[in-house]
Protein backbone atom coordinates (compact mmCIF):
# COMPACT_ATOMS: atom_id res chain seq x y z
CA UNK A 1 0.00 0.00 0.00
CA UNK A 2 1.39 3.38 -1.03
CA UNK A 3 1.04 5.94 1.76
CA UNK A 4 3.18 8.75 0.33
CA UNK A 5 1.49 11.27 -1.99
CA UNK A 6 1.27 9.61 -5.40
CA UNK A 7 -1.13 11.89 -7.32
CA UNK A 8 0.61 14.57 -9.42
CA UNK A 9 -2.06 17.20 -8.61
CA UNK A 10 -3.80 16.15 -5.37
CA UNK A 11 -5.54 19.52 -4.97
CA UNK A 12 -6.90 19.32 -8.51
CA UNK A 13 -8.10 15.76 -7.92
CA UNK A 14 -9.80 16.78 -4.67
CA UNK A 15 -11.44 19.78 -6.34
CA UNK A 16 -12.78 17.59 -9.17
CA UNK A 17 -14.07 15.02 -6.67
CA UNK A 18 -15.84 17.70 -4.62
CA UNK A 19 -17.24 19.34 -7.78
CA UNK A 20 -18.73 15.99 -8.84
CA UNK A 21 -20.94 16.16 -5.72
CA UNK A 22 -22.47 19.52 -6.64
CA UNK A 23 -26.24 19.32 -6.93
CA UNK A 24 -26.45 15.85 -5.39
CA UNK A 25 -28.51 15.03 -2.33
CA UNK A 26 -26.73 13.46 0.63
CA UNK A 27 -28.00 10.02 -0.46
CA UNK A 28 -26.92 10.59 -4.08
CA UNK A 29 -23.52 11.75 -2.86
CA UNK A 30 -23.09 8.60 -0.76
CA UNK A 31 -24.11 6.46 -3.75
CA UNK A 32 -21.67 8.34 -5.99
CA UNK A 33 -18.85 7.75 -3.49
CA UNK A 34 -19.68 4.04 -3.34
CA UNK A 35 -19.59 3.75 -7.14
CA UNK A 36 -16.32 5.68 -7.28
CA UNK A 37 -14.71 3.43 -4.65
CA UNK A 38 -15.74 0.33 -6.61
CA UNK A 39 -14.36 1.76 -9.86
CA UNK A 40 -11.07 2.72 -8.20
CA UNK A 41 -10.83 -0.67 -6.48
CA UNK A 42 -11.29 -2.37 -9.84
CA UNK A 43 -8.54 -0.19 -11.32
CA UNK A 44 -6.20 -1.23 -8.49
CA UNK A 45 -7.08 -4.89 -8.91
CA UNK A 46 -4.92 -6.08 -6.00
CA UNK A 47 -7.13 -7.50 -3.27
CA UNK A 48 -4.44 -7.45 -0.57
CA UNK A 49 -3.71 -3.78 -1.26
CA UNK A 50 -7.44 -3.07 -1.11
CA UNK A 51 -7.78 -4.91 2.21
CA UNK A 52 -4.80 -2.98 3.58
CA UNK A 53 -6.44 0.28 2.46
CA UNK A 54 -9.73 -0.71 4.11
CA UNK A 55 -7.91 -1.36 7.38
CA UNK A 56 -5.87 1.85 7.15
CA UNK A 57 -8.94 3.98 6.42
CA UNK A 58 -10.80 2.40 9.32
CA UNK A 59 -7.91 3.00 11.73
CA UNK A 60 -7.38 6.61 10.63
CA UNK A 61 -11.03 7.66 10.89
CA UNK A 62 -13.47 8.06 13.71
CA UNK A 63 -14.86 4.94 15.31
CA UNK A 64 -18.47 4.46 14.14
CA UNK A 65 -21.17 4.79 16.75
CA UNK A 66 -23.90 2.29 17.51
CA UNK A 67 -26.40 4.91 16.23
CA UNK A 68 -25.53 4.00 12.65
CA UNK A 69 -26.92 0.60 11.57
CA UNK A 70 -24.70 0.62 8.47
CA UNK A 71 -21.62 0.67 10.69
CA UNK A 72 -22.19 -1.53 13.75
CA UNK A 73 -19.48 -1.56 16.39
Backbone as a ProteinNet text record, in pm:
[ID]
protein_1_A
[PRIMARY]
XXXXXXXXXXXXXXXXXXXXXXXXXXXXXXXXXXXXXXXXXXXXXXXXXXXXXXXXXXXXXXXXXXXXXXXXX
[TERTIARY]
84.6	0	89.7	63.7	139.4	76.9	157.1	104.2	160.1	265	318.1	232.2	226.3	149.4	194	97.5	127	50.4	-32.9	-112.6	-39.7	-13.6	61.4	-2.2	-134.7	-205.6	-315.2	-278.8	-379.8	-488.4	-453.1	-554.3	-653.5	-603.1	-690	-782.3	-727.6	-809.7	-919.3	-882.1	-979.9	-1088	-1047.5	-1144.1	-1241.5	-1191.3	-1277.6	-1373	-1323.5	-1407	-1518.5	-1483.7	-1584	-1684	-1636.1	-1724.2	-1823.8	-1783.4	-1872.5	-1992.7	-1983.8	-2093.5	-2194.2	-2159.2	-2247.1	-2383.4	-2487.7	-2624.3	-2679.3	-2598	-2644.8	-2701.6	-2801.7	-2850.9	-2747.7	-2766.2	-2673.1	-2672.9	-2790.6	-2799.9	-2733.3	-2755.5	-2692.3	-2540.5	-2495.6	-2352.4	-2290.4	-2358.2	-2308.8	-2305	-2408.3	-2411.1	-2298.2	-2276	-2167.1	-2033.1	-2010.2	-1884.6	-1867.8	-1975.9	-1968.1	-1930	-1992.1	-1958.5	-1813.8	-1770	-1632.4	-1533.3	-1559.8	-1471.4	-1462.5	-1575.4	-1573.6	-1496.6	-1511.9	-1435.7	-1285.6	-1248.6	-1107	-1049.6	-1128.4	-1082.9	-1058.6	-1146.9	-1129.2	-1003.6	-975.8	-853.8	-730.1	-733.1	-619.9	-601.7	-708.7	-707.7	-630.2	-570.9	-491.8	-567.8	-626.9	-713.1	-640.2	-515.1	-443.8	-420.9	-386.8	-370.6	-503.4	-612.3	-744	-779.5	-750.3	-778	-692.3	-566.9	-479.9	-535.2	-586.2	-644.5	-771.1	-853.1	-973.3	-934.5	-835.7	-791.4	-732	-650.4	-587	-690.9	-789.7	-894.3	-976.9	-1002.6	-1079.5	-1002.4	-873.6	-790.8	-769.3	-767.6	-738	-861.4	-980.2	-1103.4	-1161.7	-1276.3	-1347	-1409.9	-1419.5	-1486	-1635.7	-1702.5	-1847.4	-1921.1	-2035.1	-2116.8	-2221.6	-2284	-2389.6	-2516.8	-2522.5	-2640	-2657.2	-2549.7	-2552.8	-2561.2	-2677.2	-2692.4	-2605.3	-2556.5	-2470.1	-2329.1	-2296	-2161.8	-2169.3	-2210.5	-2218.5	-2080.6	-2075.4	-1947.8	-1927.1
-117.1	0	124.1	212.9	338	439.8	494	594	733.5	743.8	874.7	932.5	1066	1126.7	1070.2	1028.7	960.6	1023.1	1122.7	1188.7	1317.2	1338.7	1457.3	1589.5	1597.8	1720.2	1685.1	1657.6	1615.5	1719.9	1848.1	1952.2	1954.9	1936.7	1931.7	1811.4	1695.9	1575.9	1598.2	1653.3	1677.7	1774.9	1880.8	1978.4	1913.6	1827.8	1758.8	1663.7	1595.6	1502.2	1578.2	1689.5	1770	1828.4	1876.7	1934.2	1831.4	1705.2	1599.3	1580	1628.2	1615.8	1730.3	1835.7	1952.1	1912.9	1958.2	1931.9	1797.6	1715.9	1585.2	1595.1	1514	1503.4	1425.6	1422.1	1345.6	1198.2	1143.3	1002.4	980.1	1071	1058.6	1070.7	1157.9	1175.5	1048.4	985.8	860.3	750.8	744.5	645.7	671	797.2	833.7	787.7	816.7	775.3	624.1	550.4	403.9	355.9	414	374.9	409.2	527	568.3	473.8	436.5	343.4	211.2	160.7	33.4	44.6	156	175.8	184.7	259.5	272.3	139.4	63.7	-67.4	-160	-154.8	-237.5	-196.7	-66.8	-19	-72	-73.2	-123.4	-272.3	-347.9	-489.3	-580.4	-527.2	-608	-618.5	-734.8	-749.5	-723.9	-767.6	-745.1	-596.3	-523.3	-378	-315.2	-360	-306.6	-336	-457	-491.2	-407.6	-384.5	-297.8	-155.6	-107	27.5	35.9	-67.7	-71.4	-60.3	-138.1	-135.8	-0.1	56.2	185.2	296.6	295.5	397.8	384.9	263.9	240.2	290.2	260.5	299.6	450.3	517.9	661.1	747.9	688.7	765.6	753.7	816.1	806.2	668.8	620.7	493.8	514.2	431.4	446.3	428.3	492.6	479.4	372	329.9	229	289.5	423.7	490.7	460.8	419.6	400.2	251.3	203.7	60.4	11.9	102.8	62	34.3	82.4	67.3	19.5	-105.1	-153	-164	-145.3	-156.3	-296.3
0	0	0	-92.6	-103	-8.4	82.2	175.5	150.4	68.8	33	-79.7	-89.6	-198.5	-333.7	-414.5	-540.5	-657.7	-629	-732	-771.1	-900.4	-941.5	-896.8	-898.5	-860.7	-760.5	-634.5	-537.3	-513.9	-516.6	-496.5	-612.8	-734.3	-850.9	-847.1	-805.8	-792.3	-689.3	-573.7	-466.9	-514.5	-584.1	-634.4	-733	-821.1	-917.4	-846.7	-743.7	-667.1	-595.2	-531.6	-462.2	-562.1	-675.7	-777.7	-829.9	-835.4	-883.9	-792.2	-668.9	-572.4	-582	-655.4	-664	-718.9	-649.9	-692.9	-650	-584	-538.8	-397.5	-370.1	-233.3	-152.5	-21.3	62.6	22.6	-5.7	-46.3	-182.3	-276.7	-408.1	-396.9	-308	-285.9	-229.1	-133.6	-76.1	-182.8	-267.1	-375.4	-475.5	-508.1	-598.6	-541.4	-412.7	-349.1	-352.6	-330.1	-333.6	-473.9	-576.3	-713.9	-746.4	-702.1	-727.5	-660.3	-536.4	-465.1	-540.4	-587.8	-660.6	-792.1	-862.9	-986.5	-958.2	-855.1	-820.4	-771.5	-695.1	-648.3	-766.9	-865.5	-984.3	-1060.9	-1066.5	-1131.6	-1060.7	-928.1	-849.1	-876.3	-859.1	-890.9	-797	-693	-599.9	-468.1	-443.6	-327	-195.7	-183.5	-57.4	-33.7	-138.6	-125.6	-84.4	-145.9	-111.2	34.1	81.3	221.1	315.5	277.8	358.1	363.3	251.2	246.5	331.4	327.6	411.3	557.9	598	738	774.6	686.4	714.8	725.3	637.7	642.4	769.7	809.8	932.3	1053.8	1058.6	1172.8	1178.9	1064.7	1063.5	1084	1074.3	1089.3	1228	1244.1	1370.9	1384.4	1505.3	1530.7	1513.7	1431.8	1413.7	1545.9	1554.9	1675.4	1653.5	1761.1	1750.8	1694.6	1679.1	1623.3	1475	1409.3	1265.5	1233.2	1186.2	1157.4	1042.9	957.7	847.3	895.1	1014.6	1068.8	1213.3	1236	1374.5	1437.6	1568	1638.5	1689.6
[MASK]
+++++++++++++++++++++++++++++++++++++++++++++++++++++++++++++++++++++++++

